[in-house]
PDB file of C-alpha atoms in Angstrom:
ATOM      1  CA  MET K  22     -27.717  68.441 -11.172  1.00 85.00           C
ATOM      2  CA  LEU K  23     -24.207  67.877  -9.992  1.00 86.00           C
ATOM      3  CA  ASP K  24     -24.832  63.736 -10.496  1.00 89.00           C
ATOM      4  CA  ALA K  25     -26.514  64.770 -14.195  1.00 88.00           C
ATOM      5  CA  ALA K  26     -23.606  66.867 -15.278  1.00 88.00           C
ATOM      6  CA  LEU K  27     -20.822  63.794 -13.989  1.00 88.00           C
ATOM      7  CA  LYS K  28     -22.620  61.405 -15.879  1.00 88.00           C
ATOM      8  CA  ALA K  29     -22.599  63.648 -18.900  1.00 86.00           C
ATOM      9  CA  LEU K  30     -18.916  64.260 -18.803  1.00 85.00           C
ATOM     10  CA  SER K  31     -18.119  60.582 -18.151  1.00 86.00           C
ATOM     11  CA  GLN K  32     -20.432  59.556 -21.295  1.00 83.00           C
ATOM     12  CA  ILE K  33     -18.604  62.139 -23.645  1.00 83.00           C
ATOM     13  CA  LEU K  34     -15.575  59.580 -24.714  1.00 81.00           C
ATOM     14  CA  SER K  35     -17.486  56.325 -24.084  1.00 83.00           C
ATOM     15  CA  PRO K  36     -17.314  53.994 -27.075  1.00 84.00           C
ATOM     16  CA  PRO K  37     -20.746  54.800 -28.475  1.00 81.00           C
ATOM     17  CA  MET K  38     -20.317  58.501 -28.207  1.00 85.00           C
ATOM     18  CA  ARG K  39     -16.852  58.555 -30.111  1.00 82.00           C
ATOM     19  CA  SER K  40     -18.074  58.430 -33.560  1.00 82.00           C
ATOM     20  CA  ILE K  41     -20.631  61.663 -32.921  1.00 83.00           C
ATOM     21  CA  LEU K  42     -17.884  63.319 -30.791  1.00 82.00           C
ATOM     22  CA  TRP K  43     -15.430  63.623 -34.229  1.00 85.00           C
ATOM     23  CA  LYS K  44     -18.215  64.325 -36.659  1.00 83.00           C
ATOM     24  CA  SER K  45     -19.558  67.132 -33.951  1.00 79.00           C
ATOM     25  CA  VAL K  46     -15.842  68.590 -33.696  1.00 79.00           C
ATOM     26  CA  GLY K  47     -15.514  68.437 -37.681  1.00 82.00           C
ATOM     27  CA  LEU K  48     -18.762  70.325 -38.139  1.00 80.00           C
ATOM     28  CA  ALA K  49     -17.953  72.803 -35.671  1.00 78.00           C
ATOM     29  CA  LEU K  50     -14.346  73.615 -36.785  1.00 78.00           C
ATOM     30  CA  VAL K  51     -15.452  74.290 -40.307  1.00 82.00           C
ATOM     31  CA  LEU K  52     -18.709  76.230 -39.156  1.00 77.00           C
ATOM     32  CA  ILE K  53     -15.966  78.218 -36.778  1.00 74.00           C
ATOM     33  CA  VAL K  54     -13.711  78.979 -39.568  1.00 74.00           C
ATOM     34  CA  ALA K  55     -15.944  79.993 -41.715  1.00 76.00           C
ATOM     35  CA  ALA K  56     -17.831  82.411 -39.471  1.00 70.00           C
ATOM     36  CA  ALA K  57     -14.414  83.517 -37.939  1.00 67.00           C
ATOM     37  CA  VAL K  58     -13.319  84.571 -41.726  1.00 71.00           C
ATOM     38  CA  ALA K  59     -16.278  86.341 -42.525  1.00 72.00           C
ATOM     39  CA  LEU K  60     -16.219  88.208 -39.293  1.00 66.00           C
ATOM     40  CA  GLN K  61     -12.670  89.273 -40.185  1.00 65.00           C
ATOM     41  CA  ARG K  62     -13.513  90.367 -43.592  1.00 69.00           C
ATOM     42  CA  LEU K  63     -16.270  92.475 -41.895  1.00 68.00           C
ATOM     43  CA  LEU K  64     -14.113  94.267 -39.738  1.00 63.00           C
ATOM     44  CA  SER K  65     -11.481  94.758 -42.362  1.00 64.00           C
ATOM     45  CA  TRP K  66     -14.097  96.731 -44.257  1.00 65.00           C
ATOM     46  CA  LEU K  67     -15.477  98.645 -41.283  1.00 60.00           C
ATOM     47  CA  ALA K  68     -11.691  99.826 -40.578  1.00 55.00           C
ATOM     48  CA  GLY K  69     -11.292 101.215 -44.098  1.00 59.00           C
ATOM     49  CA  SER K  70     -14.448 101.690 -46.148  1.00 59.00           C
ATOM     50  CA  GLY K  71     -16.489 102.033 -43.197  1.00 55.00           C
ATOM     51  CA  GLY K  72     -14.667 104.685 -41.718  1.00 51.00           C
ATOM     52  CA  LEU K  73     -14.816 106.879 -44.607  1.00 57.00           C
ATOM     53  CA  TRP K  74     -18.313 106.227 -44.989  1.00 54.00           C
ATOM     54  CA  ALA K  75     -18.929 106.841 -41.299  1.00 54.00           C
ATOM     55  CA  GLU K  76     -16.959 110.254 -41.665  1.00 53.00           C
ATOM     56  CA  THR K  77     -18.867 111.281 -44.779  1.00 61.00           C
ATOM     57  CA  MET K  78     -22.158 110.804 -42.849  1.00 60.00           C
ATOM     58  CA  VAL K  79     -21.391 112.366 -39.717  1.00 58.00           C
ATOM     59  CA  GLY K  80     -18.801 115.324 -40.772  1.00 54.00           C
ATOM     60  CA  SER K  81     -15.598 116.154 -40.023  1.00 56.00           C
ATOM     61  CA  ASP K  82     -16.340 117.128 -36.630  1.00 56.00           C
ATOM     62  CA  TYR K  83     -16.194 113.447 -35.609  1.00 53.00           C
ATOM     63  CA  HIS K  84     -13.032 112.760 -37.383  1.00 54.00           C
ATOM     64  CA  THR K  85     -10.845 111.904 -34.242  1.00 61.00           C
ATOM     65  CA  LEU K  86     -13.370 109.653 -33.032  1.00 57.00           C
ATOM     66  CA  ILE K  87     -13.743 108.161 -36.169  1.00 54.00           C
ATOM     67  CA  ASN K  88     -10.124 107.480 -36.203  1.00 59.00           C
ATOM     68  CA  ILE K  89     -10.023 106.106 -32.942  1.00 59.00           C
ATOM     69  CA  LEU K  90     -12.812 103.736 -33.407  1.00 60.00           C
ATOM     70  CA  THR K  91     -11.034 102.769 -37.036  1.00 59.00           C
ATOM     71  CA  TRP K  92      -8.100 101.876 -35.072  1.00 56.00           C
ATOM     72  CA  ILE K  93     -10.088  99.567 -32.481  1.00 58.00           C
ATOM     73  CA  VAL K  94     -11.952  97.577 -35.438  1.00 56.00           C
ATOM     74  CA  SER K  95      -8.450  97.433 -37.205  1.00 56.00           C
ATOM     75  CA  ILE K  96      -7.109  95.479 -34.255  1.00 55.00           C
ATOM     76  CA  ALA K  97     -10.196  93.621 -33.945  1.00 53.00           C
ATOM     77  CA  ALA K  98      -9.678  92.535 -37.444  1.00 52.00           C
ATOM     78  CA  GLY K  99      -6.343  91.530 -37.107  1.00 52.00           C
ATOM     79  CA  LEU K 100      -7.616  89.229 -34.312  1.00 52.00           C
ATOM     80  CA  GLY K 101     -10.816  87.975 -36.239  1.00 51.00           C
ATOM     81  CA  VAL K 102     -10.276  84.279 -36.276  1.00 53.00           C
ATOM     82  CA  VAL K 103      -9.526  84.245 -32.603  1.00 55.00           C
ATOM     83  CA  VAL K 104     -12.521  86.789 -31.701  1.00 55.00           C
ATOM     84  CA  GLY K 105     -14.932  84.855 -34.126  1.00 54.00           C
ATOM     85  CA  ALA K 106     -13.803  81.384 -32.396  1.00 58.00           C
ATOM     86  CA  VAL K 107     -14.479  82.762 -29.137  1.00 62.00           C
ATOM     87  CA  PHE K 108     -17.382  85.047 -29.358  1.00 65.00           C
ATOM     88  CA  LEU K 109     -19.251  82.588 -31.994  1.00 69.00           C
ATOM     89  CA  MET K 110     -18.751  79.344 -30.202  1.00 72.00           C
ATOM     90  CA  PRO K 111     -22.019  79.229 -28.165  1.00 74.00           C
ATOM     91  CA  ALA K 112     -24.173  80.217 -31.462  1.00 74.00           C
ATOM     92  CA  ILE K 113     -21.865  77.318 -33.546  1.00 76.00           C
ATOM     93  CA  THR K 114     -22.588  74.945 -30.740  1.00 74.00           C
ATOM     94  CA  SER K 115     -26.191  75.686 -30.975  1.00 73.00           C
ATOM     95  CA  LEU K 116     -26.338  74.547 -34.533  1.00 75.00           C
ATOM     96  CA  VAL K 117     -24.126  71.554 -34.242  1.00 78.00           C
ATOM     97  CA  ALA K 118     -26.373  70.561 -31.478  1.00 74.00           C
ATOM     98  CA  SER K 119     -29.447  70.705 -33.431  1.00 74.00           C
ATOM     99  CA  VAL K 120     -27.626  67.982 -36.160  1.00 79.00           C
ATOM    100  CA  PHE K 121     -26.685  65.337 -33.496  1.00 80.00           C
ATOM    101  CA  VAL K 122     -29.229  65.695 -30.930  1.00 81.00           C
ATOM    102  CA  ASP K 123     -31.079  62.700 -31.477  1.00 84.00           C
ATOM    103  CA  ASP K 124     -27.848  60.125 -31.781  1.00 87.00           C
ATOM    104  CA  VAL K 125     -26.795  61.699 -27.988  1.00 88.00           C
ATOM    105  CA  ALA K 126     -30.091  61.414 -26.596  1.00 88.00           C
ATOM    106  CA  ASP K 127     -30.810  57.971 -27.709  1.00 89.00           C
ATOM    107  CA  ILE K 128     -27.238  56.736 -26.341  1.00 90.00           C
ATOM    108  CA  VAL K 129     -27.972  58.441 -22.854  1.00 90.00           C
ATOM    109  CA  GLU K 130     -31.502  57.039 -22.705  1.00 90.00           C
ATOM    110  CA  ARG K 131     -30.525  53.306 -23.857  1.00 88.00           C
ATOM    111  CA  GLN K 132     -27.596  53.477 -21.146  1.00 88.00           C
ATOM    112  CA  HIS K 133     -29.373  55.020 -18.228  1.00 90.00           C
ATOM    113  CA  TYR K 134     -32.883  54.418 -18.989  1.00 89.00           C
ATOM    114  CA  PRO K 135     -33.221  51.225 -20.351  1.00 88.00           C
ATOM    115  CA  ALA K 136     -37.021  50.416 -18.781  1.00 85.00           C
ATOM    116  CA  GLU K 137     -38.487  53.791 -19.875  1.00 85.00           C
ATOM    117  CA  LYS K 138     -39.825  54.571 -23.392  1.00 85.00           C
ATOM    118  CA  PRO K 139     -37.733  56.341 -25.735  1.00 84.00           C
ATOM    119  CA  GLY K 140     -38.248  59.467 -27.077  1.00 85.00           C
ATOM    120  CA  THR K 141     -39.073  60.237 -30.470  1.00 84.00           C
ATOM    121  CA  ALA K 142     -36.328  61.510 -32.966  1.00 80.00           C
ATOM    122  CA  LEU K 143     -37.127  65.036 -33.987  1.00 76.00           C
ATOM    123  CA  PRO K 144     -37.831  66.019 -37.625  1.00 77.00           C
ATOM    124  CA  VAL K 145     -34.338  67.138 -38.982  1.00 74.00           C
ATOM    125  CA  GLY K 146     -36.121  70.557 -40.153  1.00 76.00           C
ATOM    126  CA  ARG K 147     -37.435  71.085 -36.695  1.00 75.00           C
ATOM    127  CA  ALA K 148     -34.232  70.460 -34.484  1.00 75.00           C
ATOM    128  CA  VAL K 149     -32.126  72.567 -37.402  1.00 76.00           C
ATOM    129  CA  VAL K 150     -35.013  75.712 -37.212  1.00 79.00           C
ATOM    130  CA  GLU K 151     -34.447  75.599 -33.263  1.00 75.00           C
ATOM    131  CA  GLY K 152     -30.791  75.609 -33.215  1.00 74.00           C
ATOM    132  CA  SER K 153     -30.660  78.155 -35.796  1.00 77.00           C
ATOM    133  CA  ARG K 154     -33.201  80.424 -34.035  1.00 77.00           C
ATOM    134  CA  THR K 155     -31.059  80.221 -30.969  1.00 74.00           C
ATOM    135  CA  ALA K 156     -27.376  80.749 -32.950  1.00 75.00           C
ATOM    136  CA  LEU K 157     -29.030  84.073 -34.163  1.00 77.00           C
ATOM    137  CA  LEU K 158     -30.511  84.803 -30.980  1.00 76.00           C
ATOM    138  CA  THR K 159     -27.343  83.965 -29.409  1.00 72.00           C
ATOM    139  CA  ILE K 160     -25.250  86.853 -31.638  1.00 72.00           C
ATOM    140  CA  LEU K 161     -28.058  89.350 -31.102  1.00 76.00           C
ATOM    141  CA  VAL K 162     -27.866  89.156 -27.405  1.00 72.00           C
ATOM    142  CA  TYR K 163     -23.715  89.451 -27.535  1.00 67.00           C
ATOM    143  CA  LEU K 164     -24.057  92.050 -29.797  1.00 69.00           C
ATOM    144  CA  ILE K 165     -26.185  93.751 -27.319  1.00 70.00           C
ATOM    145  CA  ALA K 166     -23.831  93.163 -24.613  1.00 66.00           C
ATOM    146  CA  LEU K 167     -20.661  93.642 -26.523  1.00 64.00           C
ATOM    147  CA  PRO K 168     -20.371  97.427 -25.179  1.00 65.00           C
ATOM    148  CA  PHE K 169     -20.204  96.401 -21.728  1.00 65.00           C
ATOM    149  CA  VAL K 170     -16.783  94.618 -22.495  1.00 60.00           C
ATOM    150  CA  LEU K 171     -15.145  98.071 -22.363  1.00 58.00           C
ATOM    151  CA  ILE K 172     -16.150  98.180 -18.479  1.00 63.00           C
ATOM    152  CA  ALA K 173     -13.508  95.754 -16.908  1.00 56.00           C
ATOM    153  CA  GLY K 174     -15.086  92.375 -16.149  1.00 60.00           C
ATOM    154  CA  ALA K 175     -18.896  93.343 -16.773  1.00 65.00           C
ATOM    155  CA  GLY K 176     -18.831  92.015 -20.491  1.00 65.00           C
ATOM    156  CA  PHE K 177     -17.416  88.850 -19.422  1.00 73.00           C
ATOM    157  CA  ILE K 178     -20.189  88.325 -17.111  1.00 80.00           C
ATOM    158  CA  VAL K 179     -22.641  89.721 -19.166  1.00 77.00           C
ATOM    159  CA  PHE K 180     -21.770  87.109 -21.685  1.00 78.00           C
ATOM    160  CA  PHE K 181     -21.459  84.080 -19.518  1.00 84.00           C
ATOM    161  CA  ILE K 182     -25.020  84.778 -17.887  1.00 86.00           C
ATOM    162  CA  ALA K 183     -26.601  85.080 -21.458  1.00 83.00           C
ATOM    163  CA  THR K 184     -24.752  82.065 -22.882  1.00 83.00           C
ATOM    164  CA  ALA K 185     -25.979  80.224 -19.701  1.00 89.00           C
ATOM    165  CA  TRP K 186     -29.507  81.362 -20.420  1.00 88.00           C
ATOM    166  CA  LEU K 187     -29.636  80.628 -24.173  1.00 85.00           C
ATOM    167  CA  LEU K 188     -27.932  77.394 -24.084  1.00 86.00           C
ATOM    168  CA  GLY K 189     -29.620  76.023 -21.091  1.00 91.00           C
ATOM    169  CA  ARG K 190     -33.061  76.871 -22.733  1.00 88.00           C
ATOM    170  CA  GLU K 191     -32.034  75.576 -26.453  1.00 85.00           C
ATOM    171  CA  TYR K 192     -30.635  72.304 -25.046  1.00 89.00           C
ATOM    172  CA  PHE K 193     -33.308  71.654 -22.074  1.00 92.00           C
ATOM    173  CA  GLU K 194     -36.112  72.233 -24.920  1.00 89.00           C
ATOM    174  CA  LEU K 195     -34.395  69.815 -27.424  1.00 87.00           C
ATOM    175  CA  ALA K 196     -34.420  67.251 -25.087  1.00 89.00           C
ATOM    176  CA  ALA K 197     -37.818  68.031 -23.881  1.00 90.00           C
ATOM    177  CA  MET K 198     -38.850  67.863 -27.474  1.00 89.00           C
ATOM    178  CA  ARG K 199     -38.359  64.142 -27.578  1.00 88.00           C
ATOM    179  CA  PHE K 200     -41.237  63.436 -25.296  1.00 90.00           C
ATOM    180  CA  ARG K 201     -43.556  66.663 -25.662  1.00 88.00           C
ATOM    181  CA  THR K 202     -44.753  68.815 -28.304  1.00 88.00           C
ATOM    182  CA  PRO K 203     -42.606  72.078 -28.924  1.00 85.00           C
ATOM    183  CA  GLU K 204     -45.512  73.955 -27.074  1.00 88.00           C
ATOM    184  CA  GLU K 205     -45.436  71.508 -23.937  1.00 91.00           C
ATOM    185  CA  ALA K 206     -41.307  71.987 -24.176  1.00 89.00           C
ATOM    186  CA  LYS K 207     -41.142  75.535 -23.863  1.00 91.00           C
ATOM    187  CA  ILE K 208     -44.115  75.800 -21.399  1.00 92.00           C
ATOM    188  CA  MET K 209     -42.043  72.992 -18.917  1.00 93.00           C
ATOM    189  CA  ARG K 210     -38.803  75.277 -19.220  1.00 92.00           C
ATOM    190  CA  LYS K 211     -40.871  78.270 -18.172  1.00 93.00           C
ATOM    191  CA  GLN K 212     -42.094  76.815 -14.840  1.00 92.00           C
ATOM    192  CA  ASN K 213     -38.542  75.162 -14.520  1.00 93.00           C
ATOM    193  CA  SER K 214     -36.369  78.221 -15.566  1.00 92.00           C
ATOM    194  CA  ALA K 215     -34.542  78.759 -12.361  1.00 94.00           C
ATOM    195  CA  THR K 216     -33.259  75.206 -12.958  1.00 94.00           C
ATOM    196  CA  VAL K 217     -32.894  75.243 -16.517  1.00 94.00           C
ATOM    197  CA  PHE K 218     -30.850  78.528 -16.425  1.00 94.00           C
ATOM    198  CA  ALA K 219     -28.691  77.030 -13.336  1.00 94.00           C
ATOM    199  CA  ALA K 220     -28.048  73.648 -15.263  1.00 93.00           C
ATOM    200  CA  GLY K 221     -26.715  76.579 -18.058  1.00 92.00           C
ATOM    201  CA  LEU K 222     -24.323  77.829 -16.075  1.00 93.00           C
ATOM    202  CA  PHE K 223     -22.715  74.259 -16.367  1.00 93.00           C
ATOM    203  CA  ILE K 224     -23.139  74.394 -20.216  1.00 91.00           C
ATOM    204  CA  ALA K 225     -22.023  77.884 -19.937  1.00 88.00           C
ATOM    205  CA  ALA K 226     -19.011  77.052 -17.924  1.00 90.00           C
ATOM    206  CA  PHE K 227     -18.208  74.260 -20.712  1.00 89.00           C
ATOM    207  CA  VAL K 228     -18.489  76.128 -23.694  1.00 83.00           C
ATOM    208  CA  SER K 229     -15.898  78.725 -22.304  1.00 81.00           C
ATOM    209  CA  ILE K 230     -12.850  76.223 -22.253  1.00 83.00           C
ATOM    210  CA  PRO K 231     -10.933  76.331 -25.165  1.00 78.00           C
ATOM    211  CA  ILE K 232     -10.752  73.108 -27.252  1.00 79.00           C
ATOM    212  CA  VAL K 233     -12.862  71.102 -24.811  1.00 81.00           C
ATOM    213  CA  ASN K 234     -15.832  73.366 -25.819  1.00 80.00           C
ATOM    214  CA  LEU K 235     -15.780  71.836 -29.355  1.00 80.00           C
ATOM    215  CA  ALA K 236     -17.627  68.877 -27.613  1.00 84.00           C
ATOM    216  CA  THR K 237     -20.376  71.072 -25.854  1.00 85.00           C
ATOM    217  CA  PRO K 238     -23.069  69.661 -28.284  1.00 84.00           C
ATOM    218  CA  LEU K 239     -22.724  66.140 -26.517  1.00 86.00           C
ATOM    219  CA  PHE K 240     -21.831  67.503 -22.982  1.00 90.00           C
ATOM    220  CA  GLY K 241     -25.114  70.027 -23.297  1.00 89.00           C
ATOM    221  CA  MET K 242     -27.474  67.436 -24.810  1.00 89.00           C
ATOM    222  CA  ALA K 243     -26.225  64.505 -22.544  1.00 91.00           C
ATOM    223  CA  PHE K 244     -26.618  66.471 -19.498  1.00 94.00           C
ATOM    224  CA  MET K 245     -30.315  68.334 -20.542  1.00 93.00           C
ATOM    225  CA  VAL K 246     -31.348  64.645 -21.282  1.00 92.00           C
ATOM    226  CA  HIS K 247     -30.839  63.484 -17.190  1.00 93.00           C
ATOM    227  CA  MET K 248     -32.042  67.122 -16.241  1.00 93.00           C
ATOM    228  CA  HIS K 249     -35.368  66.714 -18.244  1.00 93.00           C
ATOM    229  CA  LYS K 250     -35.797  63.030 -16.919  1.00 91.00           C
ATOM    230  CA  ARG K 251     -35.467  64.440 -13.328  1.00 90.00           C
ATOM    231  CA  LEU K 252     -37.737  67.322 -13.617  1.00 90.00           C
ATOM    232  CA  SER K 253     -40.396  64.713 -15.445  1.00 86.00           C
ATOM    233  CA  GLY K 254     -40.753  62.803 -11.913  1.00 76.00           C
ATOM    234  CA  PRO K 255     -41.243  59.184 -12.077  1.00 63.00           C
ATOM    235  CA  ARG K 256     -42.851  57.589 -14.701  1.00 54.00           C
ATOM    236  CA  PRO K 257     -46.172  56.027 -13.936  1.00 40.00           C
ATOM    237  CA  GLU K 258     -45.920  52.774 -15.264  1.00 42.00           C
ATOM    238  CA  LEU K 259     -42.704  52.103 -13.747  1.00 43.00           C
ATOM    239  CA  ILE K 260     -44.166  52.360  -9.976  1.00 39.00           C
ATOM    240  CA  GLU K 261     -44.255  49.237  -8.311  1.00 43.00           C
ATOM    241  CA  PRO K 262     -48.136  48.507  -7.180  1.00 41.00           C
ATOM    242  CA  VAL K 263     -48.606  48.629  -3.399  1.00 41.00           C
ATOM    243  CA  ARG K 264     -49.206  45.266  -1.905  1.00 44.00           C
ATOM    244  CA  ARG K 265     -51.679  44.862   0.640  1.00 44.00           C
ATOM    245  CA  THR K 266     -49.903  43.402   3.902  1.00 45.00           C
ATOM    246  CA  SER K 267     -52.945  42.552   5.350  1.00 45.00           C
ATOM    247  CA  VAL K 268     -55.985  39.860   4.366  1.00 47.00           C
ATOM    248  CA  PRO K 269     -58.999  41.869   4.645  1.00 48.00           C
ATOM    249  CA  THR K 270     -61.903  40.385   6.985  1.00 47.00           C
ATOM    250  CA  ALA K 271     -65.377  39.594   5.811  1.00 45.00           C
TER     251      ALA K 271
END
């Protein structure tokens, strides 16, 4: 697994990957800014009109509690872009990965597995659907885990584990679907769930590094191409036939 991660890291800045890297970073930045601005607008509304609406619904007895929550939301609104960039990065990389999945996988397969049959490119619609589904699931899981942020350290641990599970799941299935049906890819992922989750920890660590995490789609996809190859086992057509060492007697 460590060898696969090192191979993926070394290939990110290789000449064939550079054009994909710049396009991936550009798309990720556009999506991050758009999502962060939307989040900031939502938090600003919650801090203003949302507080008045909540007090109207629950009554004046909760005025102090609502004021405290409004104050917290106001601070979050001021940090909207930063919060959005950190909170939404895994979801953004899921979408970006679905766009460049085959470009990255093709390069990895040509360089490291030239003797093997290359994978079949995923239909763009299918890849985007898978990426969008993971992005929405990521946001949902993060919203569920958000209350744990109030407990020192617990929220970050929950976020990290959730990220490892979600991104490991998506990148592995995208790599597997180049050689298998979506149903077969999901079954294989479930059969190797512990390994896929452990591999997801590498991706979660990568996506937690500011600026560097913009290259997560390339690292995650390249990494999981190697992991899928290892879990698939040796290709039957590449196994050299056993040669006889003695001449049979009549």
